[in-house]
């Protein structure tokens, strides 16, 4: 029994290897590495597995750990590779277009993009914010690259000379890991700060909308702004690199025939000439402007729905007119075809009215500015305009637009006993005329003012009608360009109403530059408001410089909004802080507005495009401020403040004819 227990406790016997036996007539298996008859290598003989501990197997139904799957291992491997080198290294230094951007340039581009998110004069939609952000970021990238290039040229030799001393003072030996850490830091910081900047920008835009009496709800597509800005920035950078590559190829070709310094200078000059003149003449003048001119010329031949040929002989374009209906142009037909009738005027004022005179000379009616002005005088004589109470000369914008909101109040106030004359000088829309031919507005309007005034002076002084002038935007500039200064305007006309005069308007600039001490640039007071007064809310602002009794005749009213980008836009914004950003700011401008070089220039440029998207009196919208303006400049006999308020209520409710 003890033996049996010992047998149970003893370990199992180890398996003995099989004894070798003699071959029994069968072929011996080939040795390892030997080949068979067909030449294929054979496997070595299998060695029997020795007995050992049992092999551990995975239980059935147990899943492999997620971190051990091949996709996760690949993702981990790629992440580690990206962390060690978070940028793309160009295979050769010859790569110009397809190479990784510089870190300094990217930091500057990101900084400029943040600055572009700051508010400006009017609220901006997300699409235009993305455009201005991309352009501004590209400018920042160019400046950063420009700074980095000379820095490397200057600091490179110094670093190579004192490299050993520098390395001894550094905590770690510089290498690729330094560059990788710098890029990783840029990715993290730029992402977080960009999200914060977009959020702050959305809040600032909502505040600006509140100040300008717009709905505070604003969908600020932050992600779309960032993506659009990145796309535009990278596109502009790629274009710049393509120009650089072309310049390098040109220099290399010229170097075969001339010394290298000469080739470099010649290549740079040729490249700069092609870029400047190609952009201005080919892309802008013969591209954008030419297309706009063709479209505008086709539009000029059409007529707005609801506008019909006038039947009154006192209106240009009628059967009795010296100017045919089809010669008036699109804006001329709008102006004359919507002429008020005596019944319309009487219904609003409750007083007797007559048919107002409207004279308009289209561009096709006469070839030159002088001939159009002479034709306008003959048309005024035909209609009896010099026998009316008021004769008004209107400055037109672009393709000949006259704002009905500026013309109709004058006709209502005087019961239709008025005559208004205007001429067309261009087919281009206002924005194109603003850029390329604003001088034509001045020459055309000056020719008209001189011709009409020469005929007006032939009338005895006590029998002459009041001679007044008015215009909006580019039309206001045309009126100002017709005179040699403020005193010349006061000496030649009996009053003026100008709205949204551009920054380059000569008389407005002179009034602003010589304003009374203490008055802000957005509401200047000139000589205590004796003749000239500026207003955004005319009812209150026209009385601000002093009592009405101190307002002498003739009177000139400027409707000017503090948030009008067309009033403040100037190329000087790129490098000089404007005066309209000095304290105190305008009543509809947020305190978050600041000036930054180049950035504010592009912001104000975009603001000009969206300045019509706000309500009056904000942006470039002046609404019915001309009612109070005309009531102050050229009131009719017996016209009262109650009449002004009644007309204002009607104008606020009426629908503009065009």
XYZ file of C-alpha atoms in Angstrom:
658
model
C 0.000 0.000 0.000
C 2.889 2.357 0.724
C 4.381 1.459 -2.601
C 1.152 2.379 -4.334
C 1.134 5.758 -2.626
C 4.723 6.392 -3.697
C 3.795 5.464 -7.220
C 0.956 8.008 -7.186
C 3.215 10.773 -5.874
C 6.086 10.116 -8.282
C 6.264 12.329 -11.403
C 5.253 10.767 -14.690
C 8.104 9.201 -16.631
C 9.687 11.367 -19.339
C 9.208 10.211 -22.894
C 12.320 8.658 -24.373
C 13.339 9.516 -27.927
C 12.631 6.799 -30.419
C 15.528 4.516 -31.258
C 17.036 4.811 -34.752
C 16.305 1.797 -36.925
C 17.787 0.593 -40.099
C 16.104 1.460 -43.387
C 13.704 -1.098 -44.637
C 14.222 -0.673 -48.340
C 12.499 2.779 -48.580
C 14.283 5.856 -49.871
C 15.895 8.025 -47.230
C 14.366 11.496 -47.012
C 16.587 14.194 -48.530
C 18.724 16.359 -46.265
C 17.934 19.926 -45.419
C 18.686 22.213 -48.372
C 18.765 19.346 -50.874
C 16.628 19.443 -53.978
C 14.283 16.889 -55.464
C 14.280 15.763 -59.012
C 12.117 18.734 -59.999
C 14.548 21.111 -58.339
C 12.244 22.316 -55.553
C 13.719 22.498 -52.045
C 12.288 20.104 -49.534
C 11.430 20.715 -45.911
C 13.774 19.393 -43.220
C 12.597 16.327 -41.349
C 10.171 17.065 -38.550
C 11.525 16.591 -35.075
C 9.020 15.116 -32.648
C 7.852 17.591 -30.013
C 8.960 16.724 -26.526
C 6.384 16.452 -23.874
C 6.054 19.587 -21.757
C 3.532 21.777 -19.981
C 0.195 22.129 -21.796
C -0.096 25.074 -24.242
C -2.382 27.889 -23.074
C -5.171 28.597 -25.551
C -7.570 31.583 -25.776
C -11.024 30.676 -24.521
C -13.641 30.391 -27.230
C -15.703 33.576 -27.640
C -13.159 35.934 -26.001
C -12.474 39.024 -28.236
C -9.066 40.478 -28.864
C -8.318 43.770 -27.121
C -9.195 46.843 -29.224
C -5.717 48.328 -28.763
C -4.171 45.225 -30.347
C -6.104 45.384 -33.634
C -4.103 46.279 -36.769
C -6.083 49.508 -37.586
C -5.417 50.899 -34.120
C -1.733 50.018 -34.382
C -1.551 51.817 -37.734
C -3.290 54.876 -36.320
C -0.945 54.885 -33.326
C 2.070 54.576 -35.619
C 0.903 57.448 -37.823
C 0.124 59.626 -34.814
C 3.608 59.088 -33.437
C 5.067 59.925 -36.855
C 2.997 63.104 -37.021
C 4.055 64.156 -33.550
C 7.699 63.633 -34.378
C 7.404 65.576 -37.675
C 4.173 67.640 -37.908
C 5.154 69.210 -41.211
C 6.067 68.114 -44.717
C 9.695 68.268 -45.731
C 10.217 69.127 -49.404
C 12.511 66.664 -51.208
C 14.556 69.513 -52.658
C 15.143 73.210 -52.072
C 14.075 73.783 -55.689
C 10.464 73.362 -54.629
C 8.861 76.820 -54.633
C 5.121 76.323 -54.953
C 4.833 72.912 -53.288
C 6.638 73.437 -50.019
C 5.604 73.750 -46.411
C 4.906 77.301 -45.227
C 7.254 78.991 -42.819
C 6.317 79.076 -39.165
C 6.964 82.808 -38.808
C 4.809 83.576 -41.837
C 2.012 81.361 -40.549
C 2.076 83.067 -37.169
C 1.767 86.468 -38.845
C -1.041 85.211 -41.107
C -2.957 83.883 -38.106
C -2.457 87.128 -36.200
C -3.771 89.171 -39.134
C -6.765 86.859 -39.436
C -7.594 87.495 -35.779
C -7.356 91.248 -36.394
C -9.716 90.975 -39.355
C -12.394 89.638 -37.002
C -12.563 92.936 -35.117
C -15.729 94.973 -35.810
C -15.745 97.980 -38.110
C -18.393 100.495 -39.186
C -21.291 98.216 -40.134
C -22.147 94.566 -39.432
C -20.614 92.134 -41.911
C -22.146 88.885 -43.180
C -20.087 85.743 -42.679
C -19.314 85.379 -46.392
C -17.627 88.762 -46.668
C -15.946 88.199 -43.320
C -14.369 85.063 -44.763
C -13.190 87.002 -47.820
C -11.657 89.820 -45.824
C -10.139 87.309 -43.409
C -8.450 85.414 -46.248
C -7.098 88.561 -47.905
C -5.841 89.938 -44.610
C -4.235 86.621 -43.648
C -2.439 86.519 -47.017
C -1.098 90.012 -46.352
C 0.106 88.883 -42.945
C 1.775 85.821 -44.460
C 3.609 87.987 -46.993
C 4.819 90.347 -44.278
C 5.952 87.446 -42.091
C 7.870 85.851 -44.951
C 9.383 89.228 -45.803
C 10.603 89.671 -42.238
C 11.902 86.110 -41.964
C 14.007 86.311 -45.122
C 16.344 89.201 -44.128
C 16.455 87.876 -40.563
C 17.923 84.623 -41.799
C 20.406 86.446 -43.998
C 21.594 88.588 -41.101
C 21.456 86.103 -38.234
C 22.690 83.055 -40.161
C 26.369 84.092 -40.317
C 26.301 85.153 -36.664
C 24.860 81.811 -35.613
C 27.453 79.863 -37.548
C 30.231 81.981 -36.040
C 29.080 81.690 -32.426
C 27.396 78.315 -32.699
C 29.500 76.595 -30.070
C 28.825 79.299 -27.491
C 25.110 79.280 -28.229
C 24.864 75.501 -27.941
C 26.573 75.515 -24.556
C 23.995 77.927 -23.148
C 20.937 76.052 -24.464
C 19.231 73.476 -22.221
C 19.123 70.921 -25.021
C 20.849 70.407 -28.290
C 18.780 71.954 -31.105
C 17.515 69.618 -33.752
C 14.404 68.537 -35.641
C 12.559 67.948 -32.373
C 12.705 71.687 -31.659
C 10.973 72.465 -34.930
C 8.388 69.746 -34.307
C 7.605 71.134 -30.858
C 7.267 74.641 -32.272
C 4.758 73.493 -34.894
C 2.792 71.486 -32.342
C 2.627 74.528 -30.063
C 1.424 76.619 -32.996
C -1.321 74.119 -33.846
C -2.624 74.001 -30.295
C -2.463 77.732 -29.552
C -3.778 78.900 -32.929
C -6.752 76.548 -32.794
C -7.809 77.542 -29.305
C -7.283 81.268 -29.798
C -9.022 81.244 -33.184
C -12.109 79.670 -31.633
C -12.055 82.324 -28.914
C -11.582 85.123 -31.478
C -14.500 83.901 -33.597
C -16.736 83.751 -30.530
C -15.740 87.263 -29.455
C -16.267 88.540 -32.997
C -19.802 87.155 -33.083
C -20.610 89.008 -29.840
C -19.150 92.250 -31.215
C -21.206 91.924 -34.404
C -24.372 91.476 -32.350
C -23.561 94.595 -30.340
C -22.988 96.567 -33.548
C -26.324 95.401 -34.921
C -28.003 96.576 -31.741
C -26.456 100.039 -32.062
C -27.670 100.307 -35.649
C -31.197 99.217 -34.825
C -30.983 95.872 -36.578
C -32.270 92.512 -35.313
C -29.801 91.150 -32.810
C -30.118 87.589 -34.066
C -27.074 86.822 -36.135
C -25.952 83.489 -37.541
C -22.178 83.700 -37.408
C -20.865 80.684 -39.304
C -17.526 80.462 -37.517
C -16.432 77.247 -39.182
C -17.309 78.539 -42.661
C -15.469 81.799 -41.993
C -12.314 79.929 -40.989
C -12.452 77.505 -43.931
C -13.162 80.234 -46.490
C -10.381 82.424 -45.110
C -7.916 79.512 -45.243
C -8.866 78.689 -48.835
C -8.474 82.286 -50.006
C -5.218 82.743 -48.110
C -3.667 79.559 -49.517
C -4.844 80.456 -53.029
C -3.234 83.900 -52.827
C -0.038 82.435 -51.374
C 0.067 79.870 -54.205
C -0.312 82.661 -56.765
C 2.514 84.582 -55.122
C 4.747 81.507 -55.143
C 3.935 80.888 -58.804
C 5.054 84.433 -59.580
C 8.227 83.806 -57.615
C 8.864 80.570 -59.505
C 8.350 82.337 -62.822
C 10.755 85.071 -61.765
C 13.378 82.493 -60.788
C 13.058 80.738 -64.157
C 13.320 84.074 -65.968
C 16.462 85.003 -64.036
C 17.996 81.625 -64.865
C 17.279 82.113 -68.572
C 18.663 85.654 -68.595
C 21.754 84.441 -66.762
C 22.824 82.560 -69.880
C 23.309 85.817 -71.781
C 24.136 88.491 -69.182
C 26.001 88.563 -65.852
C 23.987 87.257 -62.923
C 23.513 90.617 -61.116
C 22.110 92.093 -64.314
C 19.881 89.055 -64.801
C 18.496 89.385 -61.268
C 17.667 93.071 -61.651
C 16.161 92.595 -65.099
C 14.121 89.570 -64.007
C 12.675 91.395 -61.001
C 11.758 94.438 -63.095
C 10.081 92.354 -65.784
C 8.159 90.314 -63.218
C 6.982 93.404 -61.332
C 5.884 95.068 -64.565
C 3.917 92.044 -65.693
C 2.193 91.667 -62.322
C 1.288 95.343 -61.884
C 0.170 96.150 -65.411
C -1.324 92.721 -65.978
C -3.450 93.000 -62.861
C -4.533 96.563 -63.525
C -5.013 96.545 -67.297
C -5.941 92.963 -68.113
C -7.711 91.651 -65.017
C -9.281 94.887 -63.769
C -9.795 97.312 -66.659
C -10.332 94.828 -69.491
C -11.775 92.140 -67.279
C -13.959 93.187 -64.368
C -14.647 96.745 -65.508
C -15.187 95.783 -69.136
C -17.691 93.093 -68.196
C -19.467 95.485 -65.827
C -19.616 98.130 -68.560
C -21.156 95.726 -71.069
C -23.749 94.531 -68.594
C -24.563 98.111 -67.600
C -24.881 99.207 -71.216
C -27.386 96.433 -71.886
C -29.292 97.373 -68.734
C -29.315 101.011 -69.828
C -31.445 100.035 -72.821
C -34.129 98.421 -70.675
C -36.952 99.933 -68.614
C -38.064 99.034 -65.102
C -41.398 97.295 -64.756
C -44.151 99.776 -63.994
C -42.353 102.742 -65.553
C -44.204 104.196 -68.568
C -43.509 107.071 -70.897
C -44.758 110.391 -69.459
C -47.622 112.173 -71.173
C -47.011 115.611 -69.680
C -45.048 117.981 -71.981
C -43.267 119.306 -68.877
C -41.267 116.093 -68.524
C -38.385 114.901 -70.714
C -39.122 111.862 -72.824
C -42.667 112.928 -73.677
C -43.841 113.500 -77.227
C -43.133 117.250 -76.861
C -39.626 116.769 -75.455
C -36.358 117.524 -77.232
C -35.046 114.224 -75.877
C -36.536 110.954 -77.081
C -37.735 108.353 -74.589
C -35.178 105.781 -75.714
C -32.335 108.327 -75.292
C -32.897 108.804 -71.580
C -31.279 105.574 -70.446
C -32.487 103.229 -67.714
C -32.156 105.676 -64.809
C -33.425 108.604 -66.874
C -36.610 106.721 -67.756
C -37.052 105.833 -64.070
C -36.715 109.476 -63.060
C -39.020 110.999 -65.681
C -41.471 108.078 -65.871
C -42.233 108.365 -62.145
C -42.890 112.107 -62.132
C -45.479 113.232 -59.584
C -48.826 114.541 -60.680
C -50.598 117.583 -59.167
C -53.224 115.255 -57.696
C -50.605 113.178 -55.876
C -49.031 116.273 -54.376
C -52.351 117.784 -53.277
C -53.433 114.526 -51.666
C -50.396 114.602 -49.379
C -50.114 118.321 -48.611
C -53.786 119.318 -48.806
C -52.788 122.343 -50.863
C -53.113 123.362 -54.509
C -50.360 121.937 -56.718
C -49.059 122.125 -60.285
C -47.213 119.684 -62.487
C -43.512 119.620 -61.498
C -40.899 119.840 -64.279
C -38.324 117.097 -64.669
C -35.594 117.461 -67.288
C -33.129 114.662 -67.954
C -30.472 114.314 -70.658
C -29.258 110.801 -71.362
C -25.797 109.891 -72.579
C -27.077 109.014 -76.063
C -28.807 112.363 -76.497
C -25.526 114.280 -76.996
C -21.882 113.192 -77.366
C -20.076 115.524 -74.922
C -20.600 117.018 -71.481
C -20.897 120.514 -72.917
C -23.411 119.530 -75.587
C -25.552 117.718 -73.010
C -25.484 120.793 -70.757
C -26.609 123.024 -73.652
C -29.378 120.586 -74.551
C -30.489 120.602 -70.909
C -30.764 124.411 -70.958
C -32.880 124.310 -74.131
C -35.123 121.680 -72.550
C -35.484 123.873 -69.441
C -36.445 126.833 -71.614
C -38.990 124.719 -73.505
C -40.717 123.629 -70.298
C -40.668 127.091 -68.686
C -38.430 125.964 -65.844
C -36.924 129.429 -65.296
C -40.379 130.718 -64.304
C -40.769 128.310 -61.392
C -40.160 129.064 -57.719
C -37.254 126.656 -57.398
C -34.779 125.374 -59.980
C -32.752 122.398 -58.731
C -29.661 120.830 -60.319
C -29.242 117.165 -59.377
C -25.911 115.391 -59.318
C -26.213 111.824 -60.598
C -24.351 108.670 -59.613
C -22.876 106.042 -61.911
C -25.207 105.429 -64.816
C -27.380 108.455 -63.995
C -29.310 107.619 -60.836
C -31.290 110.383 -59.105
C -32.680 109.398 -55.722
C -36.445 109.887 -55.720
C -36.290 110.311 -51.943
C -34.246 113.483 -52.499
C -36.310 114.837 -55.411
C -39.907 114.279 -54.273
C -39.782 116.152 -50.914
C -38.729 119.321 -52.712
C -41.685 118.973 -55.090
C -44.118 118.295 -52.233
C -42.885 121.270 -50.192
C -43.369 123.706 -53.101
C -46.574 122.204 -54.455
C -44.922 121.075 -57.690
C -43.775 124.603 -58.569
C -40.254 123.289 -59.147
C -37.948 122.178 -61.940
C -35.242 119.526 -61.553
C -32.558 118.911 -64.171
C -29.944 116.138 -64.375
C -27.602 114.559 -66.937
C -26.110 111.094 -67.415
C -22.352 110.767 -67.774
C -21.626 107.004 -67.659
C -23.014 103.521 -68.236
C -21.070 102.052 -65.316
C -22.706 101.230 -61.992
C -21.839 103.395 -59.023
C -19.111 101.130 -57.581
C -17.289 100.990 -60.918
C -17.600 104.736 -61.458
C -16.324 105.239 -57.913
C -13.153 103.327 -58.825
C -12.327 104.355 -62.387
C -14.142 107.482 -63.581
C -15.291 109.558 -60.630
C -13.689 112.587 -62.291
C -16.311 112.355 -65.041
C -19.011 113.025 -62.447
C -17.289 116.283 -61.563
C -16.747 117.384 -65.171
C -20.288 116.527 -66.296
C -21.969 118.202 -63.319
C -19.744 121.269 -63.531
C -20.642 121.738 -67.196
C -24.334 121.495 -66.310
C -24.076 123.925 -63.359
C -22.186 126.506 -65.402
C -24.595 126.319 -68.358
C -27.745 126.511 -66.208
C -26.368 129.279 -64.045
C -25.286 131.323 -67.083
C -28.868 131.197 -68.372
C -30.235 131.859 -64.878
C -28.112 135.021 -64.507
C -29.789 136.524 -67.574
C -33.027 136.765 -65.604
C -33.547 139.905 -63.467
C -32.499 139.281 -59.873
C -35.976 139.818 -58.416
C -37.552 137.413 -60.911
C -35.109 134.525 -60.705
C -36.152 131.222 -59.152
C -34.175 129.881 -56.218
C -31.214 127.969 -57.589
C -30.381 124.949 -55.433
C -28.254 121.861 -55.916
C -28.467 118.375 -54.435
C -26.918 114.946 -54.792
C -26.142 111.730 -52.966
C -22.887 109.778 -52.807
C -21.041 110.245 -56.109
C -23.683 112.801 -57.077
C -22.716 114.868 -54.021
C -19.098 114.757 -55.153
C -20.142 115.938 -58.625
C -21.941 118.912 -57.088
C -18.952 119.824 -54.911
C -16.578 119.540 -57.879
C -18.656 122.209 -59.649
C -17.447 124.886 -57.228
C -14.043 126.156 -56.115
C -14.731 125.969 -52.397
C -17.298 126.662 -49.661
C -17.401 130.400 -50.281
C -17.790 129.900 -54.034
C -20.761 127.584 -53.439
C -22.436 130.115 -51.164
C -21.886 132.849 -53.740
C -23.358 130.936 -56.689
C -26.396 129.025 -55.357
C -29.206 129.606 -52.878
C -28.844 126.310 -51.050
C -27.601 122.744 -51.213
C -28.551 119.331 -49.855
C -25.770 116.719 -50.021
C -25.998 113.204 -48.624
C -23.184 110.705 -48.075
C -20.468 112.741 -49.790
C -17.408 110.487 -50.378
C -14.167 111.114 -48.560
C -12.532 112.693 -51.617
C -15.229 115.397 -51.945
C -13.224 118.654 -51.894
C -15.591 121.003 -50.059
C -16.526 118.490 -47.392
C -12.837 117.786 -46.730
C -12.188 121.509 -46.331
C -15.117 121.959 -43.959
C -13.966 119.005 -41.851
C -10.326 120.075 -41.766
C -11.238 123.618 -40.610
C -14.061 122.664 -38.243
C -14.563 124.450 -34.962
C -12.452 123.295 -32.044
C -14.110 120.566 -30.019
C -16.475 119.290 -32.685
C -15.937 115.656 -33.769
C -15.031 114.775 -37.310
C -18.263 112.826 -37.781
C -20.367 115.859 -36.798
C -18.218 118.893 -37.643
C -19.311 122.435 -36.932
C -17.989 125.012 -39.377
C -17.940 128.638 -38.296
C -20.600 127.972 -35.630
C -23.000 126.578 -38.201
C -23.597 129.928 -39.825
C -24.181 128.376 -43.293
C -23.067 124.711 -43.221
C -24.517 122.063 -40.915
C -24.058 118.297 -40.697
C -26.739 115.880 -39.538
C -27.418 112.181 -39.046
C -30.757 112.747 -37.317
C -31.747 116.038 -39.001
C -34.515 116.968 -36.572
C -32.039 117.215 -33.679
C -28.670 117.672 -35.384
C -29.570 120.684 -37.552
C -30.393 122.671 -34.428
C -27.267 121.549 -32.576
C -24.673 124.185 -33.679
C -26.928 127.068 -32.608
C -30.429 128.500 -32.758
C -32.193 128.561 -36.106
C -32.079 132.339 -36.065
C -28.273 132.125 -36.276
C -28.490 129.969 -39.428
C -28.017 132.398 -42.265
C -29.003 132.098 -45.913
C -27.905 130.426 -48.116
C -27.952 127.161 -46.199
C -26.093 123.937 -46.949
C -27.091 120.659 -45.271
C -24.856 117.592 -45.226
C -26.554 114.315 -44.333
C -23.646 112.300 -42.959
C -23.806 109.085 -40.938
C -20.989 108.299 -38.542
C -21.057 104.663 -39.736
C -20.953 105.399 -43.484
C -17.887 103.645 -44.924
C -18.174 105.553 -48.223
C -17.735 108.790 -46.298
C -14.613 107.546 -44.495
C -12.908 105.233 -46.986
C -9.467 106.379 -48.066
C -6.194 104.701 -49.118
C -4.595 106.435 -46.119
C -6.375 103.929 -43.870
C -3.727 101.362 -44.782
C -0.940 103.190 -42.919
C -2.504 106.018 -40.876
C -5.112 105.886 -38.089
C -8.210 107.855 -39.134
C -9.632 110.777 -37.236
C -13.105 109.210 -37.102
C -11.747 106.624 -34.645
C -10.722 109.262 -32.138
C -12.807 109.774 -29.020
C -15.666 110.480 -28.873
C -16.864 107.899 -31.376
C -19.999 108.231 -33.439
C -23.304 107.252 -31.835
C -23.684 104.085 -33.925
C -20.080 102.835 -33.736
C -19.062 100.266 -31.136
C -16.187 100.923 -28.740
C -14.558 97.683 -29.916
C -13.510 99.309 -33.198
C -9.758 99.824 -33.450
C -7.258 100.693 -36.143
C -4.696 98.200 -37.390
C -2.348 98.795 -40.329
C -3.714 97.341 -43.588
C -6.479 95.498 -41.715
C -8.720 98.528 -41.196
C -8.295 99.468 -44.848
C -9.666 96.131 -46.041
C -12.416 96.150 -43.435
C -13.626 99.576 -44.555
C -13.408 98.497 -48.197
C -15.738 95.591 -47.465
C -17.963 97.888 -45.389
C -18.605 99.957 -48.513
C -20.097 96.891 -50.179
C -22.413 96.124 -47.249
C -23.218 99.703 -46.196
C -26.569 99.451 -47.999
C -27.591 96.424 -45.928
C -28.477 98.434 -42.815
C -31.419 100.691 -42.080
C -31.416 104.487 -42.139
C -29.789 106.517 -40.714
C -26.854 104.119 -40.602
C -24.271 102.996 -43.110
C -24.926 104.573 -46.506
C -28.672 104.725 -45.922
C -30.095 108.226 -45.437
C -33.768 107.412 -45.709
C -36.061 110.414 -45.671
C -33.700 112.804 -43.945
C -34.038 115.009 -47.021
C -37.513 116.055 -45.815
C -36.063 118.015 -42.887
C -33.105 118.957 -45.079
C -35.210 120.639 -47.774
C -37.491 122.203 -45.170
C -34.377 123.930 -43.754
C -32.614 124.775 -47.039
C -35.502 125.859 -49.305
C -38.820 126.040 -47.449
C -41.929 127.215 -49.247
C -43.775 130.304 -48.082
C -46.046 129.350 -45.203
C -44.483 125.916 -44.716
C -44.618 124.918 -41.044
C -43.002 122.319 -38.782
C -46.292 120.422 -38.705
C -46.185 120.215 -42.496
C -42.687 118.779 -42.288
C -43.767 116.106 -39.810
C -46.784 115.194 -41.934
C -44.627 114.867 -45.055
C -42.084 112.816 -43.152
C -44.740 110.354 -42.024
C -45.957 109.981 -45.593
C -42.455 109.466 -46.979
C -41.745 106.822 -44.347
C -44.796 104.839 -45.460
C -44.656 105.335 -49.215
C -42.960 102.835 -51.528
C -40.145 104.199 -53.679
C -41.016 104.108 -57.393
C -37.576 102.787 -58.390
